[in-house]
């Protein structure tokens, strides 16, 4: 059956929710950023620092193309994957797109304890989060299913996703 593709801004819980979904549905989880780090033998931060965002986006598009060819897997993406229409076209071919959302304040709270978001290494991360969210909102809105994650844990969110998928006739 179709892949489950998790999209959404940084700090909306894609990786943690992906892990829960993988456990509950007994499906393999593929995390695009992790695959990039493995194949480039560098962290996402290092890729941004050494080659810049544009180069990262090219690497991301190549990896998305590759990962999207799988069947019956959960794919967790990086927050900026929606910025290129061709990424979404690849992912949609074999997958149902699920978007996780959260308020800027919640996102700020969640990302504050780790430094591996190069785009948010700025003086005022909350302001940057708001700006990026405003710009990206129309892209995230195109998802088939949208789930708000404020005040929910990954298990609750995963269960909600499964319910919503079932009402849409998704079967494993
Ligand atoms: C990015 C999100 C990150 C990572 C990179 C760029 C973005 O992934 O791909 O830092 O542009 O939103 P997460 O959403 O998993 O943090």
mmCIF file of C-alpha atoms and ligand atoms in Angstrom:
data_model
loop_
_atom_site.group_PDB
_atom_site.id
_atom_site.type_symbol
_atom_site.label_atom_id
_atom_site.label_comp_id
_atom_site.label_asym_id
_atom_site.label_seq_id
_atom_site.Cartn_x
_atom_site.Cartn_y
_atom_site.Cartn_z
ATOM 1 C CA UNK A 1 0.000 0.000 0.000
ATOM 2 C CA UNK A 2 0.908 3.649 -0.066
ATOM 3 C CA UNK A 3 3.808 5.067 1.885
ATOM 4 C CA UNK A 4 3.070 7.448 4.723
ATOM 5 C CA UNK A 5 5.014 10.659 4.163
ATOM 6 C CA UNK A 6 5.450 13.047 7.078
ATOM 7 C CA UNK A 7 6.025 16.677 6.224
ATOM 8 C CA UNK A 8 5.932 19.790 8.412
ATOM 9 C CA UNK A 9 8.049 22.507 9.926
ATOM 10 C CA UNK A 10 11.083 21.800 12.111
ATOM 11 C CA UNK A 11 10.038 20.794 15.614
ATOM 12 C CA UNK A 12 6.600 19.490 14.686
ATOM 13 C CA UNK A 13 7.683 15.985 15.677
ATOM 14 C CA UNK A 14 8.098 14.247 12.314
ATOM 15 C CA UNK A 15 10.941 12.003 13.460
ATOM 16 C CA UNK A 16 9.419 11.041 16.814
ATOM 17 C CA UNK A 17 5.994 10.451 15.271
ATOM 18 C CA UNK A 18 7.596 8.486 12.445
ATOM 19 C CA UNK A 19 9.149 6.172 15.033
ATOM 20 C CA UNK A 20 5.774 5.607 16.730
ATOM 21 C CA UNK A 21 4.056 4.949 13.416
ATOM 22 C CA UNK A 22 6.816 2.533 12.468
ATOM 23 C CA UNK A 23 6.328 0.632 15.722
ATOM 24 C CA UNK A 24 2.521 0.608 15.631
ATOM 25 C CA UNK A 25 2.232 -0.365 11.971
ATOM 26 C CA UNK A 26 5.361 -2.485 11.797
ATOM 27 C CA UNK A 27 6.567 -0.519 8.787
ATOM 28 C CA UNK A 28 10.102 0.616 8.089
ATOM 29 C CA UNK A 29 10.921 4.258 8.813
ATOM 30 C CA UNK A 30 13.154 6.178 6.445
ATOM 31 C CA UNK A 31 14.282 9.596 7.611
ATOM 32 C CA UNK A 32 15.455 11.712 4.681
ATOM 33 C CA UNK A 33 17.871 13.852 6.741
ATOM 34 C CA UNK A 34 19.422 10.734 8.301
ATOM 35 C CA UNK A 35 19.876 9.199 4.856
ATOM 36 C CA UNK A 36 21.528 12.416 3.647
ATOM 37 C CA UNK A 37 23.912 12.439 6.615
ATOM 38 C CA UNK A 38 24.818 8.795 5.967
ATOM 39 C CA UNK A 39 25.431 9.229 2.269
ATOM 40 C CA UNK A 40 27.327 12.544 2.584
ATOM 41 C CA UNK A 41 29.161 11.409 5.725
ATOM 42 C CA UNK A 42 28.463 14.824 7.196
ATOM 43 C CA UNK A 43 25.866 16.318 9.507
ATOM 44 C CA UNK A 44 23.168 18.594 8.069
ATOM 45 C CA UNK A 45 24.871 21.469 9.898
ATOM 46 C CA UNK A 46 28.181 20.696 8.203
ATOM 47 C CA UNK A 47 26.537 20.535 4.771
ATOM 48 C CA UNK A 48 24.978 23.978 5.324
ATOM 49 C CA UNK A 49 28.228 25.413 6.673
ATOM 50 C CA UNK A 50 30.495 24.042 3.974
ATOM 51 C CA UNK A 51 28.272 24.190 0.906
ATOM 52 C CA UNK A 52 25.289 26.394 1.784
ATOM 53 C CA UNK A 53 21.549 25.879 1.649
ATOM 54 C CA UNK A 54 21.264 25.696 -2.153
ATOM 55 C CA UNK A 55 23.605 22.708 -2.329
ATOM 56 C CA UNK A 56 21.737 21.056 0.575
ATOM 57 C CA UNK A 57 18.467 21.448 -1.354
ATOM 58 C CA UNK A 58 19.982 19.688 -4.376
ATOM 59 C CA UNK A 59 21.230 16.817 -2.214
ATOM 60 C CA UNK A 60 17.799 16.674 -0.562
ATOM 61 C CA UNK A 61 16.010 16.476 -3.924
ATOM 62 C CA UNK A 62 18.264 13.606 -5.048
ATOM 63 C CA UNK A 63 17.653 11.725 -1.804
ATOM 64 C CA UNK A 64 13.887 12.314 -1.938
ATOM 65 C CA UNK A 65 13.802 10.896 -5.450
ATOM 66 C CA UNK A 66 15.569 7.777 -4.263
ATOM 67 C CA UNK A 67 13.616 7.276 -1.041
ATOM 68 C CA UNK A 68 10.238 7.910 -2.701
ATOM 69 C CA UNK A 69 10.663 4.783 -4.805
ATOM 70 C CA UNK A 70 10.115 2.529 -1.803
ATOM 71 C CA UNK A 71 6.807 0.865 -1.044
ATOM 72 C CA UNK A 72 5.157 0.286 2.304
ATOM 73 C CA UNK A 73 7.424 2.567 4.278
ATOM 74 C CA UNK A 74 7.109 5.635 6.437
ATOM 75 C CA UNK A 75 9.120 8.570 5.138
ATOM 76 C CA UNK A 76 10.016 11.397 7.468
ATOM 77 C CA UNK A 77 11.203 14.488 5.618
ATOM 78 C CA UNK A 78 13.085 17.688 6.473
ATOM 79 C CA UNK A 79 10.948 20.782 7.003
ATOM 80 C CA UNK A 80 12.022 22.415 3.756
ATOM 81 C CA UNK A 81 11.165 19.511 1.472
ATOM 82 C CA UNK A 82 7.948 21.260 0.409
ATOM 83 C CA UNK A 83 9.880 24.133 -1.155
ATOM 84 C CA UNK A 84 10.456 22.217 -4.377
ATOM 85 C CA UNK A 85 7.412 21.023 -6.278
ATOM 86 C CA UNK A 86 9.402 18.154 -7.753
ATOM 87 C CA UNK A 87 10.053 16.746 -4.264
ATOM 88 C CA UNK A 88 6.343 16.676 -3.537
ATOM 89 C CA UNK A 89 5.568 15.125 -6.923
ATOM 90 C CA UNK A 90 8.010 12.271 -6.236
ATOM 91 C CA UNK A 91 6.671 11.677 -2.736
ATOM 92 C CA UNK A 92 3.016 11.784 -3.802
ATOM 93 C CA UNK A 93 3.420 9.118 -6.468
ATOM 94 C CA UNK A 94 3.533 6.298 -3.937
ATOM 95 C CA UNK A 95 2.584 8.058 -0.751
ATOM 96 C CA UNK A 96 -0.061 9.834 1.223
ATOM 97 C CA UNK A 97 1.179 13.191 2.534
ATOM 98 C CA UNK A 98 0.577 13.931 6.205
ATOM 99 C CA UNK A 99 1.503 17.363 7.536
ATOM 100 C CA UNK A 100 2.277 17.976 11.206
ATOM 101 C CA UNK A 101 1.765 21.507 12.468
ATOM 102 C CA UNK A 102 2.509 23.392 15.685
ATOM 103 C CA UNK A 103 2.365 26.968 16.896
ATOM 104 C CA UNK A 104 5.543 29.067 16.534
ATOM 105 C CA UNK A 105 5.885 29.181 20.320
ATOM 106 C CA UNK A 106 5.643 25.389 20.594
ATOM 107 C CA UNK A 107 8.180 24.962 17.812
ATOM 108 C CA UNK A 108 10.526 27.402 19.551
ATOM 109 C CA UNK A 109 10.169 25.481 22.816
ATOM 110 C CA UNK A 110 10.898 22.158 21.117
ATOM 111 C CA UNK A 111 13.921 23.264 19.117
ATOM 112 C CA UNK A 112 15.504 25.349 21.902
ATOM 113 C CA UNK A 113 17.374 22.425 23.413
ATOM 114 C CA UNK A 114 19.246 21.408 20.305
ATOM 115 C CA UNK A 115 21.521 23.242 17.941
ATOM 116 C CA UNK A 116 21.221 21.144 14.830
ATOM 117 C CA UNK A 117 18.874 23.438 12.889
ATOM 118 C CA UNK A 118 21.191 25.640 10.809
ATOM 119 C CA UNK A 119 18.348 27.866 9.625
ATOM 120 C CA UNK A 120 17.454 28.746 13.208
ATOM 121 C CA UNK A 121 20.961 29.624 14.381
ATOM 122 C CA UNK A 122 20.091 33.306 14.406
ATOM 123 C CA UNK A 123 19.755 36.002 17.025
ATOM 124 C CA UNK A 124 15.977 35.797 17.224
ATOM 125 C CA UNK A 125 14.899 32.231 16.380
ATOM 126 C CA UNK A 126 11.221 32.824 17.213
ATOM 127 C CA UNK A 127 11.032 35.659 14.709
ATOM 128 C CA UNK A 128 12.743 33.487 12.102
ATOM 129 C CA UNK A 129 10.312 30.622 12.812
ATOM 130 C CA UNK A 130 7.360 32.977 12.248
ATOM 131 C CA UNK A 131 8.820 34.291 9.001
ATOM 132 C CA UNK A 132 9.584 30.849 7.604
ATOM 133 C CA UNK A 133 6.171 29.543 8.668
ATOM 134 C CA UNK A 134 4.380 32.393 6.922
ATOM 135 C CA UNK A 135 6.314 31.761 3.740
ATOM 136 C CA UNK A 136 5.880 27.996 3.829
ATOM 137 C CA UNK A 137 2.274 27.763 4.971
ATOM 138 C CA UNK A 138 0.787 27.553 1.457
ATOM 139 C CA UNK A 139 3.100 24.625 0.711
ATOM 140 C CA UNK A 140 2.283 22.715 3.892
ATOM 141 C CA UNK A 141 -1.433 23.292 3.281
ATOM 142 C CA UNK A 142 -1.360 21.044 0.229
ATOM 143 C CA UNK A 143 -1.078 17.892 2.386
ATOM 144 C CA UNK A 144 -3.913 15.398 2.286
ATOM 145 C CA UNK A 145 -4.041 15.143 6.074
ATOM 146 C CA UNK A 146 -3.020 17.861 8.552
ATOM 147 C CA UNK A 147 -2.594 17.242 12.260
ATOM 148 C CA UNK A 148 -1.849 19.809 14.923
ATOM 149 C CA UNK A 149 0.699 18.526 17.426
ATOM 150 C CA UNK A 150 0.546 21.159 20.177
ATOM 151 C CA UNK A 151 0.118 19.478 23.586
ATOM 152 C CA UNK A 152 0.086 15.941 22.206
ATOM 153 C CA UNK A 153 2.724 13.261 22.566
ATOM 154 C CA UNK A 154 4.147 11.298 19.608
ATOM 155 C CA UNK A 155 2.042 8.225 20.397
ATOM 156 C CA UNK A 156 -1.200 10.240 20.444
ATOM 157 C CA UNK A 157 -0.268 11.900 17.182
ATOM 158 C CA UNK A 158 0.613 8.574 15.547
ATOM 159 C CA UNK A 159 -2.717 7.095 16.642
ATOM 160 C CA UNK A 160 -4.558 10.112 15.281
ATOM 161 C CA UNK A 161 -2.765 9.730 11.951
ATOM 162 C CA UNK A 162 -3.734 6.054 11.743
ATOM 163 C CA UNK A 163 -7.399 6.903 12.452
ATOM 164 C CA UNK A 164 -7.414 9.613 9.794
ATOM 165 C CA UNK A 165 -5.736 7.323 7.274
ATOM 166 C CA UNK A 166 -8.317 4.618 7.941
ATOM 167 C CA UNK A 167 -11.201 7.005 7.288
ATOM 168 C CA UNK A 168 -9.556 7.691 3.941
ATOM 169 C CA UNK A 169 -9.457 4.003 3.112
ATOM 170 C CA UNK A 170 -5.705 3.622 3.624
ATOM 171 C CA UNK A 171 -4.668 0.044 4.308
ATOM 172 C CA UNK A 172 -1.268 -1.282 5.256
HETATM 173 C C1 LIG B 1 15.095 22.241 7.359
HETATM 174 C C2 LIG B 1 14.692 21.296 8.254
HETATM 175 C C3 LIG B 1 15.590 20.278 8.827
HETATM 176 C C4 LIG B 1 16.749 19.991 7.872
HETATM 177 C C5 LIG B 1 17.424 21.260 7.482
HETATM 178 C C6 LIG B 1 16.482 22.258 6.798
HETATM 179 C C7 LIG B 1 14.139 23.249 6.879
HETATM 180 O O1 LIG B 1 14.860 19.086 9.096
HETATM 181 O O2 LIG B 1 16.292 19.311 6.725
HETATM 182 O O3 LIG B 1 17.978 21.813 8.639
HETATM 183 O O4 LIG B 1 14.424 23.931 5.887
HETATM 184 O O5 LIG B 1 13.043 23.375 7.477
HETATM 185 P P1 LIG B 1 13.805 18.930 10.323
HETATM 186 O O6 LIG B 1 12.505 19.462 9.840
HETATM 187 O O7 LIG B 1 13.769 17.451 10.543
HETATM 188 O O8 LIG B 1 14.371 19.676 11.476
#
